[in-house]
Amino acid sequence: MANYRVGIIGGGAAGLFAGCFLKKAGVDFCVLEAGNEVGRKLLLTGHGRCNITNRKAASELKSGYHEAGNFVYPALKKFSPEDAVAFVQDELGVPLKEEDNNRMFPVSDKASDIRDALVRYIGAENIIFNFKCVDLTKDGDAFEATSSDGREFSFEQVIVACGGKSFPKTGSDGSGYELATRMGHNVTPLVPALVSVDVCEKDREFTSSLSGVSVNAGASLYYDNKKQTQETGDVLFTHRGVSGPAIMKMSRNIPRDIVSRDGWIELDFTPGRNEQDVDEELLREMDIHADTKLTTLASKFVPSSVANQLGKRAGVTDLYAAKVTREQRKAYLKEIKHLELHIDNPPRYEEAYVTRGGVALKELKRETMESKIVPGLWFIGEVIDVDGISGGYNLQACMSEAFIAVANLIQ
């Protein structure tokens, strides 16, 4: 049986950064990776460009982690985005650039540069491939990790960084939750997050006709005949439904039984303006341009392609302003302010960038990420109940959590 001081279970972003910090501290460790390649999900981030962090202050950044903001804040303060930028550039040797909304990317626009630099820093000799950990136990002061093929490793301390359930083809198959449960931890309900949403076949006719078109809109999630949450931002129409930042941010709130609860997304194409104001402006335009199509006038509020498709739904296509009745105008206005797109299926883990839910935060020490239940056991990354919005938030959390875990571990 191989023996190391520290075992890291999982070779994703969190596990690799933990390995870097242990290597820098001169601690004996190994990374146990289930597949034959580490950082597979890291290669997909930022559409293959790797949005490594977001250069906001920690106090501002924490709001991007929803209800887990206060939990992750100590980690963000100890290893801030500025610390992350310095480490990636100075220690890993990968130059970075800043883009809109403080997002940081490799100058090369290649996520593989980050992954390869992490492997070089850690040292390939410290990574054990094809070790699918199926059991983790503690006997006295020692942890024992067992693989699916019967190999065993012994550690004094263990960092679990197996990831969540999103993009399972990259190795994030939810096995970390099973290990956590075996060690006495509770796992909160799991939901795909940062993911597109499919709509029913009837509404898909609308979204597919606009596939690739992006608009700024208010998006509200309804189920159980009640508005559950809302976001405002870019909404992207797809062949299967809707995507874009506003939808993906909201997706974490869609329950797995959404279909039986009659769920839909309502879009408001004039967010921040009440219905009466929009109606009055539309009326003025109709009075001035009586010989113009209603859908053409509505392009003042939405892109013309969207205005035309909304016109089809309202039954006002090719109607000129002078011929439009009050009922027809109101029907069109309803589509502009309250477009309903009914959800066809719950979002898929296979397409989600992160998983909402995980190891219960109340069972972890937020200053160190160590288990309150099992001394010597740490949980970091997507396996815990922390999920951030898009824009570098999730990778920053991985780095910050890895840093404070290792800092506490080596004391």
XYZ file of N, CA and C in Angstrom, residues 3 18 50 96 126 139-140 184-185 200 224 229 253 256-257 326 329 336 347 368 392:
63
model
N 1.942 5.093 0.585
C 1.680 6.011 1.687
C 2.148 7.417 1.323
N -4.847 22.720 -5.385
C -4.416 22.229 -4.077
C -3.058 21.551 -4.202
N -10.785 29.496 -20.963
C -10.504 29.467 -19.526
C -10.586 30.850 -18.869
N -1.789 36.668 -18.388
C -3.240 36.839 -18.449
C -3.602 38.201 -19.023
N 3.501 13.121 -9.416
C 2.618 13.249 -8.260
C 1.146 13.035 -8.618
N -9.097 4.904 9.713
C -8.778 3.946 10.766
C -7.728 4.576 11.665
N -8.146 5.029 12.828
C -7.222 5.741 13.710
C -6.886 7.093 13.120
N -19.851 10.317 6.664
C -20.786 10.869 7.635
C -21.358 12.223 7.309
N -21.101 12.720 6.096
C -21.593 14.049 5.720
C -22.941 13.963 5.003
N -41.162 23.747 -24.606
C -42.045 22.768 -25.238
C -42.061 22.962 -26.759
N -45.728 26.258 -10.047
C -46.748 26.239 -8.998
C -47.588 27.519 -9.045
N -38.469 33.474 -9.216
C -37.263 34.310 -9.247
C -37.214 35.045 -10.569
N -32.449 27.566 -10.146
C -33.698 27.569 -9.387
C -34.782 26.679 -9.989
N -36.130 19.671 -10.248
C -36.059 18.513 -11.131
C -37.444 18.061 -11.600
N -38.486 18.372 -10.834
C -39.848 17.978 -11.226
C -40.608 19.146 -11.837
N -57.893 47.610 -30.864
C -57.375 47.690 -29.503
C -57.006 46.298 -28.997
N -53.773 45.158 -30.566
C -52.625 45.863 -29.987
C -52.292 45.315 -28.610
N -44.912 41.187 -26.007
C -43.705 41.990 -25.765
C -43.342 42.018 -24.283
N -33.414 20.977 -16.828
C -32.074 21.090 -17.428
C -31.234 19.838 -17.173
N -11.338 27.199 6.910
C -10.309 26.221 6.528
C -10.779 25.177 5.528
N -15.837 33.643 -14.182
C -14.625 33.394 -13.410
C -14.851 33.125 -11.939
